[in-house]
Short mmCIF file of C-alpha atoms in Angstrom, two decimals:
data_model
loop_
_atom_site.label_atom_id
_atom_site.label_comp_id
_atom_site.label_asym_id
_atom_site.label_seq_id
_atom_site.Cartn_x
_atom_site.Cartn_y
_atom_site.Cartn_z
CA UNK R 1 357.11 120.34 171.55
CA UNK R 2 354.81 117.34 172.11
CA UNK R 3 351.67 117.02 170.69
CA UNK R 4 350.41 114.07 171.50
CA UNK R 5 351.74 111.13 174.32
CA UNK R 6 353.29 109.10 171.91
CA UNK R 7 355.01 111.94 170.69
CA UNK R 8 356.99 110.97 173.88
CA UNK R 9 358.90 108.58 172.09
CA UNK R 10 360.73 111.09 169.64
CA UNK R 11 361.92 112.19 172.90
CA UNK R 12 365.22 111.09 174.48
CA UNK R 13 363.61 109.56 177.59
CA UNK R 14 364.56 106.06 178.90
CA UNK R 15 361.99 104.00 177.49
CA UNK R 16 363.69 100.05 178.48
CA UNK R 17 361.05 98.89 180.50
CA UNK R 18 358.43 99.98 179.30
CA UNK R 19 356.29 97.40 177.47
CA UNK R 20 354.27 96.76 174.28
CA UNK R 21 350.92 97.40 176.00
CA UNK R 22 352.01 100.51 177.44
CA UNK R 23 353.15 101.80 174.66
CA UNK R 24 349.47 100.86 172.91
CA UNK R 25 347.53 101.63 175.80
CA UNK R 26 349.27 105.51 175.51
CA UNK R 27 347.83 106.28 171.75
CA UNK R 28 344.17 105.82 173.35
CA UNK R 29 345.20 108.50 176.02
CA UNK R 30 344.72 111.08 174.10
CA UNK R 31 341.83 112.33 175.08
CA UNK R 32 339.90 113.46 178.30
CA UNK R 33 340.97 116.64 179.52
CA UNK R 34 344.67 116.33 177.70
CA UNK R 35 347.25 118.89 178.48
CA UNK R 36 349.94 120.12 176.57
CA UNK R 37 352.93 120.50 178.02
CA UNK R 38 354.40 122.96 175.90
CA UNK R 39 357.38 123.53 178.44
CA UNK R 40 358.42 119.67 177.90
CA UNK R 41 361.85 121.08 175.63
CA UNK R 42 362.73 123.91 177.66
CA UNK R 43 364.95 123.12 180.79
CA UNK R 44 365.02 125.70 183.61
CA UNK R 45 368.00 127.90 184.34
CA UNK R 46 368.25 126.81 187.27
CA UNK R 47 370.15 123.74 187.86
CA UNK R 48 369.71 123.36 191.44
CA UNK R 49 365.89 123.22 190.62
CA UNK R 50 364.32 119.61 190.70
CA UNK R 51 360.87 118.61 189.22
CA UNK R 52 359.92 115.76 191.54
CA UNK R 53 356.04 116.20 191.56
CA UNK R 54 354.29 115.14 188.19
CA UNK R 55 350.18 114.97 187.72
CA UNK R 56 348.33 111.74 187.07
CA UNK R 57 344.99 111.11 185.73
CA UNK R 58 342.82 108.61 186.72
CA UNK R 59 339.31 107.56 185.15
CA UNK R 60 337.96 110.34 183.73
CA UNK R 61 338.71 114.03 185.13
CA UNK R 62 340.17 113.01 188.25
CA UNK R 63 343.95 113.90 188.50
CA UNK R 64 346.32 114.38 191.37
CA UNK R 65 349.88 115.44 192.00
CA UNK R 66 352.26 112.91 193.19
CA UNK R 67 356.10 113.32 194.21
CA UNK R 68 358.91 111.03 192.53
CA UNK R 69 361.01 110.75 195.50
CA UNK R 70 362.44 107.61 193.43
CA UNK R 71 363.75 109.74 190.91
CA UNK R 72 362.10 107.14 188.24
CA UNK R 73 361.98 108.11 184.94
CA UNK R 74 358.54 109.35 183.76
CA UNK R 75 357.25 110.35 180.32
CA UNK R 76 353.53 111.46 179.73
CA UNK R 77 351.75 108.71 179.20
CA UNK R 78 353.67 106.04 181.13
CA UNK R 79 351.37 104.01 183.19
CA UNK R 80 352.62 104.39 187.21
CA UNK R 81 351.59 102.71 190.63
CA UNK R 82 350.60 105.31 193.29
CA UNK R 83 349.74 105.53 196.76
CA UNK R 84 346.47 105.57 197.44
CA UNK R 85 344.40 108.33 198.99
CA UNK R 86 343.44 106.00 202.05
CA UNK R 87 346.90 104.68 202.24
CA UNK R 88 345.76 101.29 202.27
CA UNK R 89 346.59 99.77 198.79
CA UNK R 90 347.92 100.93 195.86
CA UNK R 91 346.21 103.01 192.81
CA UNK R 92 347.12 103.19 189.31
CA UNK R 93 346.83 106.17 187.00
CA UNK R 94 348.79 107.60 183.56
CA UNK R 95 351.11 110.33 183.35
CA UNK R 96 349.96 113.47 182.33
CA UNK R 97 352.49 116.62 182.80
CA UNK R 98 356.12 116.32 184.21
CA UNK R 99 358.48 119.30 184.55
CA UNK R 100 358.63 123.42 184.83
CA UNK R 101 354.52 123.46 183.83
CA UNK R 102 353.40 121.12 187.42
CA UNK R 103 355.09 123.40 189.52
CA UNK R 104 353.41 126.34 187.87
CA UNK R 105 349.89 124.56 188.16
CA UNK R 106 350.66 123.08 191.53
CA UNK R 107 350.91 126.54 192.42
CA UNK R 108 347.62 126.88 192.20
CA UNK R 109 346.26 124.11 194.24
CA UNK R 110 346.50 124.11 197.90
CA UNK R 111 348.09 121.52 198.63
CA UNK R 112 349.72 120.25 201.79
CA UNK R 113 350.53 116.54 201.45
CA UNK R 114 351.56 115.09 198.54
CA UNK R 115 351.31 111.07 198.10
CA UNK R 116 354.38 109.07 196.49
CA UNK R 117 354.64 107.35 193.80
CA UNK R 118 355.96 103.84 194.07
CA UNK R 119 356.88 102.32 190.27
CA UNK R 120 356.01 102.44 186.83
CA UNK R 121 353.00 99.09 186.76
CA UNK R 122 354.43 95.94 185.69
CA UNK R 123 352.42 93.35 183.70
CA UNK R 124 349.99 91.96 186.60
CA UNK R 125 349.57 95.37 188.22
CA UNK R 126 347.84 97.25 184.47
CA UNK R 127 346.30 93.32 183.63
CA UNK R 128 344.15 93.68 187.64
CA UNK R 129 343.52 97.49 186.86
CA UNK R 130 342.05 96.57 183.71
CA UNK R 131 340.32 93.98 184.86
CA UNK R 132 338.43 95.80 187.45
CA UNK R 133 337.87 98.82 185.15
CA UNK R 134 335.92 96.32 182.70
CA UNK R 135 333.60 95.59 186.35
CA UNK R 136 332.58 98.96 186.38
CA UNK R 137 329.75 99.21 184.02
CA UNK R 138 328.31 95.96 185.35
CA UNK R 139 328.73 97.32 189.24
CA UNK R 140 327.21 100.29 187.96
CA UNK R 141 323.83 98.58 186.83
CA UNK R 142 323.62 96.77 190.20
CA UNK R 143 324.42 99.51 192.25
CA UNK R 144 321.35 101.42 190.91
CA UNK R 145 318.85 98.74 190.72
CA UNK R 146 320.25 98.05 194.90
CA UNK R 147 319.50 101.59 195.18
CA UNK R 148 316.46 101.28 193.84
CA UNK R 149 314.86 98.87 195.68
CA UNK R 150 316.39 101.00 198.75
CA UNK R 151 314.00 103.61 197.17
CA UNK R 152 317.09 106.25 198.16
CA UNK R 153 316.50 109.60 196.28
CA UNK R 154 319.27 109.43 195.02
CA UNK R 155 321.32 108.86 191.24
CA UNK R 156 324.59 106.50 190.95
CA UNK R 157 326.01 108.24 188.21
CA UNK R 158 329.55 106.54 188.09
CA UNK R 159 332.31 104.03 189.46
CA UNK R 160 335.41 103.77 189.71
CA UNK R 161 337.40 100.74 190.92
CA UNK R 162 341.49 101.37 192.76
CA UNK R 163 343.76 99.92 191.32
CA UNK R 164 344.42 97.11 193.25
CA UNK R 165 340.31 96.64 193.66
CA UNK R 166 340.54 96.86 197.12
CA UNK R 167 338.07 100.06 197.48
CA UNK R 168 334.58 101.31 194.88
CA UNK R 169 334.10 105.07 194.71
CA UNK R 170 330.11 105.22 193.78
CA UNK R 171 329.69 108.75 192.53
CA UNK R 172 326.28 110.19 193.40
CA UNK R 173 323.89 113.14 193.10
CA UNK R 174 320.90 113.70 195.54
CA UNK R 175 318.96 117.11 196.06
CA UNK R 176 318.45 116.50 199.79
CA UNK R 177 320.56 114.82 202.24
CA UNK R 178 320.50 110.94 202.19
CA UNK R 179 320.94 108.30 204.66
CA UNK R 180 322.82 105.68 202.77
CA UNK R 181 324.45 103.41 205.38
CA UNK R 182 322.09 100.44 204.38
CA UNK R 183 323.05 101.14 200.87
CA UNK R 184 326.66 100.66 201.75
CA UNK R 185 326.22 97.51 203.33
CA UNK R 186 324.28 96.00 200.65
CA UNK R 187 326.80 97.02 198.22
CA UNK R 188 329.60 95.61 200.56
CA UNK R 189 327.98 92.24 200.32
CA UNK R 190 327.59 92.51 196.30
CA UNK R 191 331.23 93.34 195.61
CA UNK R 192 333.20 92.10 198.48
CA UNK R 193 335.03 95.53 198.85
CA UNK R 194 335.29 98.46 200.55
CA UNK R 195 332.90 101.36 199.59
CA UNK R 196 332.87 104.90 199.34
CA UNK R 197 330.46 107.10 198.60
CA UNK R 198 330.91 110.77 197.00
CA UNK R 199 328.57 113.17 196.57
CA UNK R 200 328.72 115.39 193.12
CA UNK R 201 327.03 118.05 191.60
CA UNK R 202 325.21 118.01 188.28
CA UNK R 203 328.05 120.12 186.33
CA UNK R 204 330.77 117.12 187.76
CA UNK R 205 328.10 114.88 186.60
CA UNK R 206 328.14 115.84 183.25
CA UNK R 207 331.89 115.84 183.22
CA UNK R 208 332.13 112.47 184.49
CA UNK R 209 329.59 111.07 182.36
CA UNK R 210 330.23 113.14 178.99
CA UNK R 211 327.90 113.76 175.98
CA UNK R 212 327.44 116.22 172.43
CA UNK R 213 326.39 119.88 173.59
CA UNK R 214 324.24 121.56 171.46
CA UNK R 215 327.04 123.23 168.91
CA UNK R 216 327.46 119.56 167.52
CA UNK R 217 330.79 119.16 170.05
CA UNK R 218 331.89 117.06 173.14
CA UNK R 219 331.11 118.63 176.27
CA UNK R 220 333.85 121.79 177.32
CA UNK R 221 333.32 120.06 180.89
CA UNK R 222 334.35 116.47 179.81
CA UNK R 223 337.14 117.69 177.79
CA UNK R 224 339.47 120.78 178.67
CA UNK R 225 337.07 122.82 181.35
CA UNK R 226 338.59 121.99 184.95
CA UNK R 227 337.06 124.61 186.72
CA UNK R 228 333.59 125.71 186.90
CA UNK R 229 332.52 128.86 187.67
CA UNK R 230 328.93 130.88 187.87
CA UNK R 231 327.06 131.39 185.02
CA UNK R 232 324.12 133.48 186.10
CA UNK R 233 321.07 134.51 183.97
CA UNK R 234 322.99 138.07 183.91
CA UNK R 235 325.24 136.57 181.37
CA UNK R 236 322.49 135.66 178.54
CA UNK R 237 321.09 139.30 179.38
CA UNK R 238 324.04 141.30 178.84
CA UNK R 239 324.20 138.93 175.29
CA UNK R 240 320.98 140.22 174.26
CA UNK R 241 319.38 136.70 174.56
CA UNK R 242 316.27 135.76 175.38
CA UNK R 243 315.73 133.81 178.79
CA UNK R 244 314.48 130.07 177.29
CA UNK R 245 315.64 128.35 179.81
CA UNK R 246 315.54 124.88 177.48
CA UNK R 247 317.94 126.59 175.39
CA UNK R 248 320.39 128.37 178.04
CA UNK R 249 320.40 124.72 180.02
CA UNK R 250 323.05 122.09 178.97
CA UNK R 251 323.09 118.79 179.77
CA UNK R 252 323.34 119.18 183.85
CA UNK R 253 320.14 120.97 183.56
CA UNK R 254 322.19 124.42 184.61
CA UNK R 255 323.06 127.25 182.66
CA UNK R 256 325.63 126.25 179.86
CA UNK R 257 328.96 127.30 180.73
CA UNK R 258 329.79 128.96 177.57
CA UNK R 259 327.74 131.81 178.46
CA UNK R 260 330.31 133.34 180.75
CA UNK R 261 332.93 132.70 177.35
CA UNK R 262 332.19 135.90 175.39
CA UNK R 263 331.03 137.93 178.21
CA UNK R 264 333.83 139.71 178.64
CA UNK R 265 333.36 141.19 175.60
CA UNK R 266 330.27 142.27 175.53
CA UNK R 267 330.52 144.06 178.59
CA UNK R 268 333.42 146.15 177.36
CA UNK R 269 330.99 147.12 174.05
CA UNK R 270 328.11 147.87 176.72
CA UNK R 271 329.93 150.54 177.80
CA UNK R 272 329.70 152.77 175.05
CA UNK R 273 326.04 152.60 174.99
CA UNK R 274 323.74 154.83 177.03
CA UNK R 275 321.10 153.31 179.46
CA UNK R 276 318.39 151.22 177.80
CA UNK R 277 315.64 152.72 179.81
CA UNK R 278 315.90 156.19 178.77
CA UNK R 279 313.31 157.16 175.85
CA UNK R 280 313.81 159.80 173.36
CA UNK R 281 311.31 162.64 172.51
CA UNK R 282 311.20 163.49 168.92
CA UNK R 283 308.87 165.60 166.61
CA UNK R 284 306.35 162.66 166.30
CA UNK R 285 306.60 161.58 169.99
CA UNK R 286 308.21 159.34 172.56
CA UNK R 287 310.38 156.59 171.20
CA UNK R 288 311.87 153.78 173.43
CA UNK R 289 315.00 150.96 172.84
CA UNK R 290 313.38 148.27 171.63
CA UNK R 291 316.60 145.75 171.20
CA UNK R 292 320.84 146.73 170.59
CA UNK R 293 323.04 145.23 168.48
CA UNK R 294 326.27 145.28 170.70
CA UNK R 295 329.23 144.90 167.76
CA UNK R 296 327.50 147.08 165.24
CA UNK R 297 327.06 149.90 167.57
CA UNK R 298 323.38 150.57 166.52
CA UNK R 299 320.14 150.52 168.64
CA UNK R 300 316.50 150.11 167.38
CA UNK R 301 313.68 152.35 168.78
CA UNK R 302 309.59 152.29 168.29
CA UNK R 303 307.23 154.94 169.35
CA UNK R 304 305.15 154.11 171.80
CA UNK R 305 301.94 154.70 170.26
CA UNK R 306 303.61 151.97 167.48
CA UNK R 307 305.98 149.27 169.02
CA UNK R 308 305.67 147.46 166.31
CA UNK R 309 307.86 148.73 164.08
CA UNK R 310 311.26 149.53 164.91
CA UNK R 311 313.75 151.97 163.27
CA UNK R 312 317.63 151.50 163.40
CA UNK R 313 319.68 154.39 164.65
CA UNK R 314 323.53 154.43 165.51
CA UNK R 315 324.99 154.73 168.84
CA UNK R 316 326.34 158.31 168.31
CA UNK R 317 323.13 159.57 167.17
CA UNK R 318 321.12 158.87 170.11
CA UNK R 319 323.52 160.08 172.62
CA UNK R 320 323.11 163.67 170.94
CA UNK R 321 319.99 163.12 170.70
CA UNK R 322 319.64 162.60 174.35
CA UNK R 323 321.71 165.41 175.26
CA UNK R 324 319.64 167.83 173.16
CA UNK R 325 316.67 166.55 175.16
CA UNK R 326 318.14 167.69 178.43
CA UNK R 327 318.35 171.14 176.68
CA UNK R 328 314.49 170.84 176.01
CA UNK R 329 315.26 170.46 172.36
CA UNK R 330 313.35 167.79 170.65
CA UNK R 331 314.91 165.18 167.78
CA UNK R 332 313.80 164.81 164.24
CA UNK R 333 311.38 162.18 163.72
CA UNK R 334 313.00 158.25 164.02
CA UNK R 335 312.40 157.83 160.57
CA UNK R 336 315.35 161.10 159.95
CA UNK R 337 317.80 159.32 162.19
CA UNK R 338 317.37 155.33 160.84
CA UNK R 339 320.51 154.18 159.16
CA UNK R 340 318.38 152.47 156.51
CA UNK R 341 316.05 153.42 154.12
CA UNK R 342 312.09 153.69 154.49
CA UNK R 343 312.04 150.61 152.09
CA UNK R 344 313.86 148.58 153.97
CA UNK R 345 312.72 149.16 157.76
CA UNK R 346 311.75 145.77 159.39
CA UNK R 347 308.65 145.41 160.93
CA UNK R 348 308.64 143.80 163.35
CA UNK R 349 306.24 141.70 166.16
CA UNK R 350 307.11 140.35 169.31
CA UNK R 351 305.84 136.69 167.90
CA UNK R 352 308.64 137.17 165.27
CA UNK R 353 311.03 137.72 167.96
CA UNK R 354 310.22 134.50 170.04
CA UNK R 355 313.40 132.38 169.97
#
């Protein structure tokens, strides 16, 4: 099974033309949204089956499926020359997946044209590409300050050059719409290329762009997440978290994805505890949920004459107690039903709780 792309070599693939720099250039691959192809030793049963579409990324998270209708052969990691998505030109990209797993991602994607691939890049094709990809962070700085004195409300958050240099993608975000035909013009005369413009949202622009989240790791958008999906203020609820919004937000100023990660979980556990809102009466009066604790099963209440201390009862408890006070029968003081002792009851003020 490989591990890594220049595990590739280990493998009985036809390597003869491939060069020294490719073979170099494939260690650094290993990186941005990597895949492992963990079905790259198992053949299919069935014979008649080709695999003539293989996935290649580009800079950053930006991959596509191509089809091999040369039948050339293709490792991960093996630098290729593609059609490009305008059809005028040529792109060039790296090898990602080949085999059974493309045609169960392709799956899905909905796809309905698939662009070729033409060769694997020969000397002067990767020495332009790289070339032009050394131009970005200089276009980059330009394009902004052009922008700037534009004054578009807009941010040019990154570049990317095709291979051939023929055509600039300027990635951008922008709250409203924006009228950036000038801006295209004045960009046309910097560069001497064609330009494109794509608009982004902040979660793509944190993926694009990268950074350290606030667990001490790489963003999960700039390295395995591909798909986003909606994290709603719901999700730190149901975690028993308090809503501070500068420490829910990640890096694209949204919710952090990771919210939605353990959800699941939680809401299976929530199920086995009765409704928040409900308030106990006991001997010494009425006693409301003051906070849960979802794994240990356990709830703490307060009277309401005295919310500031809180008493720790299990689950179990205060579901009979509840159902004794639909029978009109009351429940032994809160103190009676904590799981701890009087010693060692927390007391607790809603300053203490602040996160």
């Amino acid at each position: 099974m490989n591990k890594s792309c220049s595990n590739c070599l280990k493998n009985k693939c036809e390597k003869k033309d491939l060069s020294f720099f490719q073979n170099n250039y494939k260690k650094k691959q290993c990186n941005k949204l990597n895949v492992l192809d963990w079905l790259s030793n198992i053949q299919s049963p069935f014979e008649y089956q080709k695999h003539d579409v293989v996935e290649v990324q580009f800079k950053n998270d930006r991959k596509e499926f191509f089809v091999n209708q040369e039948k050339i052969s293709l490792c991960k990691g093996d630098i290729v020359t593609v059609e490009s998505k305008s059809g005028m030109g040529y792109d060039v990209g790296t090898v990602i997946l080949t085999g059974e797993l493309v045609n169960l991602q392709i799956r899905n994607e909905n796809i309905n044209f698939l662009k070729k691939i033409y060769k694997k890049s020969t000397y002067k094709e990767i020495n332009i590409w790289k070339s032009f990809r050394k131009k970005e962070f200089s276009t980059l700085s330009k394009a902004k300050k052009i922008a700037k004195t534009l004054n578009l409300s807009m941010k040019i958050c990154d570049v990317e050059y095709q291979g051939d240099g023929e055509k600039a993608i300027f990635y951008y975000t922008a709250e409203n719409r924006v009228d950036f035909r000038k801006l295209i013009k004045e960009l046309a005369l910097h560069f001497h290329t064609r330009i494109e413009m794509r608009q982004i949202g902040y979660r793509q622009e944190a993926a694009k762009i990268g950074g350290i989240g606030s667990c001490g790791r790489e963003l999960c958008c700039s390295t395995w997440l591909k798909n986003f999906k909606i994290v709603t203020t719901n999700s730190a609820r149901y975690q028993q978290l308090s809503i501070n919004i500068q420490k829910l937000n990640g890096q694209c100023s949204k919710l952090k994805c990771c919210l939605n990660y353990e959800l699941d979980a939680y809401l299976t556990s929530l199920k086995d505890f009765p409704d928040f809102n409900k308030k106990i009466h006991t001997e010494k009066g009425i006693a409301q949920c003051m906070k849960i604790d979802v794994f240990k099963k356990e709830m703490w209440f307060s009277y309401i004459k005295n919310p500031n201390t809180w008493f720790r009862i299990e689950v179990k408890k205060i579901k009979d107690i509840l159902e004794k006070n639909k029978k009109n029968q009351i429940a032994p003081p809160l103190e009676e039903l904590s799981t701890i002792d009087a010693i060692q009851k927390t007391e607790l003020t809603f300053k203490d709780l602040s996160i």
